mmCIF file with all atom_site columns, C-alpha atoms in Angstrom:
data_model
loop_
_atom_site.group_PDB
_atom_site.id
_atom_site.type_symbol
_atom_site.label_atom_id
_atom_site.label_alt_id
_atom_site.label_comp_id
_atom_site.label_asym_id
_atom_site.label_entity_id
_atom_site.label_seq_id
_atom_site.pdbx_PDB_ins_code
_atom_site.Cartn_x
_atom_site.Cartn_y
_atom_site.Cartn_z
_atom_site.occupancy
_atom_site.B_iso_or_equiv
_atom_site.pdbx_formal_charge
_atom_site.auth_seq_id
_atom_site.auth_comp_id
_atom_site.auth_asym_id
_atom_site.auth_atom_id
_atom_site.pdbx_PDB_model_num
ATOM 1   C CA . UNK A 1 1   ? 0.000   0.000   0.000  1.00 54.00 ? 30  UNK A CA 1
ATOM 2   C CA . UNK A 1 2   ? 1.201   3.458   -0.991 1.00 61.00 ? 31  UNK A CA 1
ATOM 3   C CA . UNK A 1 3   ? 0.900   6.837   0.401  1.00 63.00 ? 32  UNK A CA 1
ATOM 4   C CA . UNK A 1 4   ? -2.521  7.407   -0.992 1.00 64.00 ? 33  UNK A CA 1
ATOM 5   C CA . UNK A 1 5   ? -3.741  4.430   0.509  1.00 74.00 ? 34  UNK A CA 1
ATOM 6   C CA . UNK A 1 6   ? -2.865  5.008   4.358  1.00 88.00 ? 35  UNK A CA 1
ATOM 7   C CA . UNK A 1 7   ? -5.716  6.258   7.047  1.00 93.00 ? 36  UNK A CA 1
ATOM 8   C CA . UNK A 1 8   ? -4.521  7.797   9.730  1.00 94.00 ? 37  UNK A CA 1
ATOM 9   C CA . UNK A 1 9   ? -7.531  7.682   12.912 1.00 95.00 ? 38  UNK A CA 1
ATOM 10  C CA . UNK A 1 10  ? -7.648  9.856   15.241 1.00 94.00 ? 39  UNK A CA 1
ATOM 11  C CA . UNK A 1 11  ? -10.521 11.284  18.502 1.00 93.00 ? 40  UNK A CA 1
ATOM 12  C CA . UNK A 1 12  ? -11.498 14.956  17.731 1.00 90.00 ? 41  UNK A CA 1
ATOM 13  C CA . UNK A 1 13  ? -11.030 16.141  21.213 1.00 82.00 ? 42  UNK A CA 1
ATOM 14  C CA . UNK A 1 14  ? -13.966 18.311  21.019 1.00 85.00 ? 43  UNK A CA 1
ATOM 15  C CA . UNK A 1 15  ? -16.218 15.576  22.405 1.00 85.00 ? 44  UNK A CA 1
ATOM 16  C CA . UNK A 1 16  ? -15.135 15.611  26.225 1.00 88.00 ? 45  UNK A CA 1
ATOM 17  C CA . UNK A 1 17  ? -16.273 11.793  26.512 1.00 88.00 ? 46  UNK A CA 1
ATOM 18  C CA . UNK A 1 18  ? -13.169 11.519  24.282 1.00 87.00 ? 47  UNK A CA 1
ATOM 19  C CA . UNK A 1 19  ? -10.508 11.809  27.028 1.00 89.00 ? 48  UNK A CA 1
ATOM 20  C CA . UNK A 1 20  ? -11.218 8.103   28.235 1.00 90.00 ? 49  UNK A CA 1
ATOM 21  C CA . UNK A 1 21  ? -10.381 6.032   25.236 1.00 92.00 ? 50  UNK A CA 1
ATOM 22  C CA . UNK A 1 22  ? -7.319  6.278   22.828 1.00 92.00 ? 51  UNK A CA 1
ATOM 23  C CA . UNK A 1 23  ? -7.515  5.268   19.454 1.00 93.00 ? 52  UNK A CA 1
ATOM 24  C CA . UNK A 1 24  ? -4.272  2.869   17.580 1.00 94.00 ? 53  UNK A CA 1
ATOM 25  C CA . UNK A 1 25  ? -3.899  5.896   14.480 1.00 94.00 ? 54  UNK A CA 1
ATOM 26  C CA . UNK A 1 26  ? -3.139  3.186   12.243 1.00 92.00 ? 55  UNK A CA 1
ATOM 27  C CA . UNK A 1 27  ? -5.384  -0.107  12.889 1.00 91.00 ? 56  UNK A CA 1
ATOM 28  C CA . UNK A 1 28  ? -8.304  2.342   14.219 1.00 92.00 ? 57  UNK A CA 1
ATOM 29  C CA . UNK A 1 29  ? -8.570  0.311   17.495 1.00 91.00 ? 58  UNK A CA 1
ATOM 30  C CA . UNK A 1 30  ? -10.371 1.875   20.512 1.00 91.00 ? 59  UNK A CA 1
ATOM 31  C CA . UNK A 1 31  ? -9.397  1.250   24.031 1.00 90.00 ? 60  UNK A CA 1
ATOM 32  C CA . UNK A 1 32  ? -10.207 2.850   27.293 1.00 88.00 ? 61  UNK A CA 1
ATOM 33  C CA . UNK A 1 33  ? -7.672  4.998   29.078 1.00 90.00 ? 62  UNK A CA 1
ATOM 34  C CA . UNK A 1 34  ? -9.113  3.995   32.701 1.00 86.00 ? 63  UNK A CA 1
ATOM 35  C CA . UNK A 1 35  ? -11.082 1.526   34.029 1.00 83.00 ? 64  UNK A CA 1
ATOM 36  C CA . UNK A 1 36  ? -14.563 2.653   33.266 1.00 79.00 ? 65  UNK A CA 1
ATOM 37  C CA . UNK A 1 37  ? -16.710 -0.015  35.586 1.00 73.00 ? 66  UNK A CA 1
ATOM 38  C CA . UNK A 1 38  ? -16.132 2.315   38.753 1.00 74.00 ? 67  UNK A CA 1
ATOM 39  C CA . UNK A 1 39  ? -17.452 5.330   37.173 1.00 74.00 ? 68  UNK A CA 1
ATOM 40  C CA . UNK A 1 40  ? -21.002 6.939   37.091 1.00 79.00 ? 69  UNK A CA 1
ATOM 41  C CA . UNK A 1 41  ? -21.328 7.479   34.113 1.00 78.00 ? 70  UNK A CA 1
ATOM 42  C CA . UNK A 1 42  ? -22.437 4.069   31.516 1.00 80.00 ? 71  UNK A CA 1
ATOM 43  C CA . UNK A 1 43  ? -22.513 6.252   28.196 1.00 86.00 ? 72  UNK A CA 1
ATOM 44  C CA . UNK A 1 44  ? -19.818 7.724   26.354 1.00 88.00 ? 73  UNK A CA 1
ATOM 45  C CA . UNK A 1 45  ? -20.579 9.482   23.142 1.00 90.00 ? 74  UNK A CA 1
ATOM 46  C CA . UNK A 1 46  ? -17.461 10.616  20.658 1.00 91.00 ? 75  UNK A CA 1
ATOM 47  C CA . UNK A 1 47  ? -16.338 10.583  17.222 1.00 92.00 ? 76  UNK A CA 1
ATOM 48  C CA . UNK A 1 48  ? -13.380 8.638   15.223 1.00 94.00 ? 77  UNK A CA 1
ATOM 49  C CA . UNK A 1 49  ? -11.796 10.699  12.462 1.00 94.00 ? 78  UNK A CA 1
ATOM 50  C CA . UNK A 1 50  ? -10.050 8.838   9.507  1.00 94.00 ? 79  UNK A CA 1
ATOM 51  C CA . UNK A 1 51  ? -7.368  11.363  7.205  1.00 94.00 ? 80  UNK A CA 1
ATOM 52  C CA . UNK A 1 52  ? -5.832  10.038  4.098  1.00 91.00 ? 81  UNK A CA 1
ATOM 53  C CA . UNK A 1 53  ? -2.731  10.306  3.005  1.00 84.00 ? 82  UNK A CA 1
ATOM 54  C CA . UNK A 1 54  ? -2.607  12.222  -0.121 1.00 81.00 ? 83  UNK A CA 1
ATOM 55  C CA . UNK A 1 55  ? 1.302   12.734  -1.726 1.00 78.00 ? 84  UNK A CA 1
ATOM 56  C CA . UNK A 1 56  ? -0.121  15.455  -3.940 1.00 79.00 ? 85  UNK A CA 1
ATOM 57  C CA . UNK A 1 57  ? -3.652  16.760  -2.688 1.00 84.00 ? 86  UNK A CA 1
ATOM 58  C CA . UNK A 1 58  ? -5.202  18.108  0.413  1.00 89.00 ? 87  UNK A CA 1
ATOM 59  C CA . UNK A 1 59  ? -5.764  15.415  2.726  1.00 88.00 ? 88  UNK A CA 1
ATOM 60  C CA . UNK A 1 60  ? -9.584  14.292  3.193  1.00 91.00 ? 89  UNK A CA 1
ATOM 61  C CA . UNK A 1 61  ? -11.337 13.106  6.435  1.00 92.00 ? 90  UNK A CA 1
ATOM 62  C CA . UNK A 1 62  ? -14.035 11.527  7.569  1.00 93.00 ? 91  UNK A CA 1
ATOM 63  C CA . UNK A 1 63  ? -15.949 11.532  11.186 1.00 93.00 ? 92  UNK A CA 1
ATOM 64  C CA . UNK A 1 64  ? -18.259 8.349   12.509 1.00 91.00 ? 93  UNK A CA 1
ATOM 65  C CA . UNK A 1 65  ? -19.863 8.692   15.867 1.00 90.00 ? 94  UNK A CA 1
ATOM 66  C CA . UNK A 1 66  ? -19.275 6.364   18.463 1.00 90.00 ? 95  UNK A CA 1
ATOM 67  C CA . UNK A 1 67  ? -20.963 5.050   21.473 1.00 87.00 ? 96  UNK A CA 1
ATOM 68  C CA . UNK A 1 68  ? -19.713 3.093   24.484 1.00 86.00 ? 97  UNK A CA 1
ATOM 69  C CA . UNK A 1 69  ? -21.883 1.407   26.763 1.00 81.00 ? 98  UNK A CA 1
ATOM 70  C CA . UNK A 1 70  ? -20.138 0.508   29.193 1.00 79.00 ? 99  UNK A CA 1
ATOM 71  C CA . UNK A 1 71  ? -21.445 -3.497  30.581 1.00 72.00 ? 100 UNK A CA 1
ATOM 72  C CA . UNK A 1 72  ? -21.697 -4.087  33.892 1.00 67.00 ? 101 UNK A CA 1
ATOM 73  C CA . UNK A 1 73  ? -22.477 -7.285  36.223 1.00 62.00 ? 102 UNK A CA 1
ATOM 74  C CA . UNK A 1 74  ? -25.798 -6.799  36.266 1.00 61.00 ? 103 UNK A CA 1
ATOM 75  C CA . UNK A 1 75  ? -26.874 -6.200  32.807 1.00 56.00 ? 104 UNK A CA 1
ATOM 76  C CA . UNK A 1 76  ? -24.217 -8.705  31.220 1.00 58.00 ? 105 UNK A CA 1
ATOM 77  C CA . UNK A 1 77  ? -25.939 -11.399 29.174 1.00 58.00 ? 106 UNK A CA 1
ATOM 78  C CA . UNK A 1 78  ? -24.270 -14.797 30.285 1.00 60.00 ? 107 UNK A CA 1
ATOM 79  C CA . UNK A 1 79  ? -24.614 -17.700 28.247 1.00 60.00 ? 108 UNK A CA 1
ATOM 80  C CA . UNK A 1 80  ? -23.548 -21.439 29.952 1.00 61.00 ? 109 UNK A CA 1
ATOM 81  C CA . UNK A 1 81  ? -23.423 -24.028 27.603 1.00 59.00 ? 110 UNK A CA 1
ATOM 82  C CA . UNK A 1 82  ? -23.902 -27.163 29.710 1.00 60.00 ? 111 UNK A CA 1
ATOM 83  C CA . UNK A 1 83  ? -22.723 -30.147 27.003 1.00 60.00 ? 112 UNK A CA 1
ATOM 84  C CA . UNK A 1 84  ? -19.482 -29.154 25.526 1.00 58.00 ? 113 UNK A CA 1
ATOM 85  C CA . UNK A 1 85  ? -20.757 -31.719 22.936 1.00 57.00 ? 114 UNK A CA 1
ATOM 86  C CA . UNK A 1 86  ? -23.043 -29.059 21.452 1.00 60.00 ? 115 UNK A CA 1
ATOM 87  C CA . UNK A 1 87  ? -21.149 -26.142 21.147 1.00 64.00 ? 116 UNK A CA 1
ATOM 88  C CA . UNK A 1 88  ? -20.039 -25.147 17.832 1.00 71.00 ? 117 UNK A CA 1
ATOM 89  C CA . UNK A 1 89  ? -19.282 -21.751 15.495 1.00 73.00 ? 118 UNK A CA 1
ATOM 90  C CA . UNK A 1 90  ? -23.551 -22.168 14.499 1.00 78.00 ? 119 UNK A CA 1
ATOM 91  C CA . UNK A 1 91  ? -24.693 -22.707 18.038 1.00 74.00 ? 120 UNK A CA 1
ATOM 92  C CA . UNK A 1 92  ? -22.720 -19.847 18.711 1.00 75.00 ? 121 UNK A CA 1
ATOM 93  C CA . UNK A 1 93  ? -24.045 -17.653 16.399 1.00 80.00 ? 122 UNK A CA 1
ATOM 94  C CA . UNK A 1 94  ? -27.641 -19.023 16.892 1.00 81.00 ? 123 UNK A CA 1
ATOM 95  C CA . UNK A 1 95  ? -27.206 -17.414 20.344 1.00 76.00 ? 124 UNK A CA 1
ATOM 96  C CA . UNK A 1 96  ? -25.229 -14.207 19.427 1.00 78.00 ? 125 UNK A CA 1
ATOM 97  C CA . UNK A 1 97  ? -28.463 -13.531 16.646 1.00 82.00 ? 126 UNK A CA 1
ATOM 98  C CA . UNK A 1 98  ? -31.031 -14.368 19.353 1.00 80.00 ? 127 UNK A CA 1
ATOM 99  C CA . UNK A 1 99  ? -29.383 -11.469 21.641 1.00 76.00 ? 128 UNK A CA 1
ATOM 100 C CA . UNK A 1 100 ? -28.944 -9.440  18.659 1.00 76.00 ? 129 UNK A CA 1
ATOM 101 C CA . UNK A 1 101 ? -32.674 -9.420  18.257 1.00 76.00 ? 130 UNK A CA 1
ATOM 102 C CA . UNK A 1 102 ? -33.634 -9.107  21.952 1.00 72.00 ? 131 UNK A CA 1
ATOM 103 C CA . UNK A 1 103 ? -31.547 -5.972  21.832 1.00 68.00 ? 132 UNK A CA 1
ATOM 104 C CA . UNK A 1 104 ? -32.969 -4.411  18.362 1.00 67.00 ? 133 UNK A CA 1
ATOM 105 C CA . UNK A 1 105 ? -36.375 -4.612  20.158 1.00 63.00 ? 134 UNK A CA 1
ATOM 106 C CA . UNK A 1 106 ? -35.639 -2.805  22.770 1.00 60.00 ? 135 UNK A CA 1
ATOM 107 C CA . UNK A 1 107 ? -33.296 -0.417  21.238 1.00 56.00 ? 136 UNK A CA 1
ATOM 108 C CA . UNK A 1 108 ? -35.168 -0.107  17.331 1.00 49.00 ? 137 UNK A CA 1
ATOM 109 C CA . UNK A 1 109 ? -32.752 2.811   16.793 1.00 51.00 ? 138 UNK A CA 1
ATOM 110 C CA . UNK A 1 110 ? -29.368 1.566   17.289 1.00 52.00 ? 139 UNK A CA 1
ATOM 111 C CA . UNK A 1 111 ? -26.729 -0.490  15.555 1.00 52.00 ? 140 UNK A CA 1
ATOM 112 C CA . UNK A 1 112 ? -25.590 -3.135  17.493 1.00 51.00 ? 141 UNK A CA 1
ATOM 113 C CA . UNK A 1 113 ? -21.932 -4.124  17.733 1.00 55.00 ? 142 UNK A CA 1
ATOM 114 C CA . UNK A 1 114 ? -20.992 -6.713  19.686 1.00 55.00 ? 143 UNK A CA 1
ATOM 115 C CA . UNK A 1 115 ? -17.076 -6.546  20.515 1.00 55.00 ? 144 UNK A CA 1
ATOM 116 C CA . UNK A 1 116 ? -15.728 -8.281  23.460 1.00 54.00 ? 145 UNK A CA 1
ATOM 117 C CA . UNK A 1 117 ? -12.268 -8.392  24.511 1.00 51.00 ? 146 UNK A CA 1
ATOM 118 C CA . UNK A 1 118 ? -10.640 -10.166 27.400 1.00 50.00 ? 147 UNK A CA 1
ATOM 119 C CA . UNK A 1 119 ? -7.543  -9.632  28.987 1.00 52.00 ? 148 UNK A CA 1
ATOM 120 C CA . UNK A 1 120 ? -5.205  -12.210 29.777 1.00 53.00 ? 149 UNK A CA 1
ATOM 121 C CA . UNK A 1 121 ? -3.145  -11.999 33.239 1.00 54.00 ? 150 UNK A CA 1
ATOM 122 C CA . UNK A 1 122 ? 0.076   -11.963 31.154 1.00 58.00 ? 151 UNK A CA 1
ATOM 123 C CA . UNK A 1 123 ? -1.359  -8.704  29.665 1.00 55.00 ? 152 UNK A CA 1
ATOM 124 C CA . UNK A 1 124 ? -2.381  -10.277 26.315 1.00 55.00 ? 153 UNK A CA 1
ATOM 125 C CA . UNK A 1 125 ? -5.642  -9.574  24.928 1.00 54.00 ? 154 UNK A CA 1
ATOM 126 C CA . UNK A 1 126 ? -7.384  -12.112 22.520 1.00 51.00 ? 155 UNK A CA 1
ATOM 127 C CA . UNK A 1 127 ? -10.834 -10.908 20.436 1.00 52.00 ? 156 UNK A CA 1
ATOM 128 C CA . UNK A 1 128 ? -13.882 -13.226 22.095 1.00 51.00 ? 157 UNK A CA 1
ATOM 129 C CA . UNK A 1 129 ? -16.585 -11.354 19.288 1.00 51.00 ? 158 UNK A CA 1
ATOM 130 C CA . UNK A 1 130 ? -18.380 -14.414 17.580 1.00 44.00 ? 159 UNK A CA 1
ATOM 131 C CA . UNK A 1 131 ? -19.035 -13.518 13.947 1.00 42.00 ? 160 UNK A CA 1
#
């Protein structure tokens, strides 16, 4: 990939929800600065900004609104398999749609992005999103 094709991301820091997360500039990642379960607050509302790269125009950009909710204990769906026997990528997904659903109904106008990540005690990270 050239110039022209690189995005740069960044978090306009006009949005003040924006000074809890960071953003990787080049993979567009999100992450929180500070653990956000001890805090009031369960919303945070910002935006992501992607720039080109242009070697012989103006650079163009781009802004996407974001919203964190932030999941705690007690409104955490938990889903217990109890025969390993039937677990597979479609039961999986069968479950992920049927919360997907759920969540539409009460929540008609939002898009619905389930991301979960889960951190390792050796500091690794590894993506648990089904689908």
């Amino acid at each position: 990939m050239g110039q022209n094709g690189m995005i740069i991301y960044s978090l306009p820091t006009v949005h003040p929800d924006s000074q809890f997360f960071m953003i990787d500039e080049l993979t567009g990642q999100i992450r929180n600065k500070i653990e956000l379960t001890g805090l009031e607050t369960v919303t945070y509302e910002f935006s992501v900004r992607a720039t080109d790269k242009p070697v012989s125009s103006p650079p163009l950009s781009s802004e996407a609104p974001v919203v964190v909710n932030v999941v705690r204990d007690l409104n955490r769906f938990t889903v217990v398999i109890s025969e390993a026997s039937v677990v597979s990528s479609e039961s999986v997904t069968i479950i992920k749609n049927a919360i997907k659903r759920l969540m539409l109904f009460i929540r008609s106008s939002c898009k619905i992005v389930i991301l979960e990540y889960v951190r390792r005690n050796d500091g690794s990270s590894e993506d648990t999103s089904a689908g």
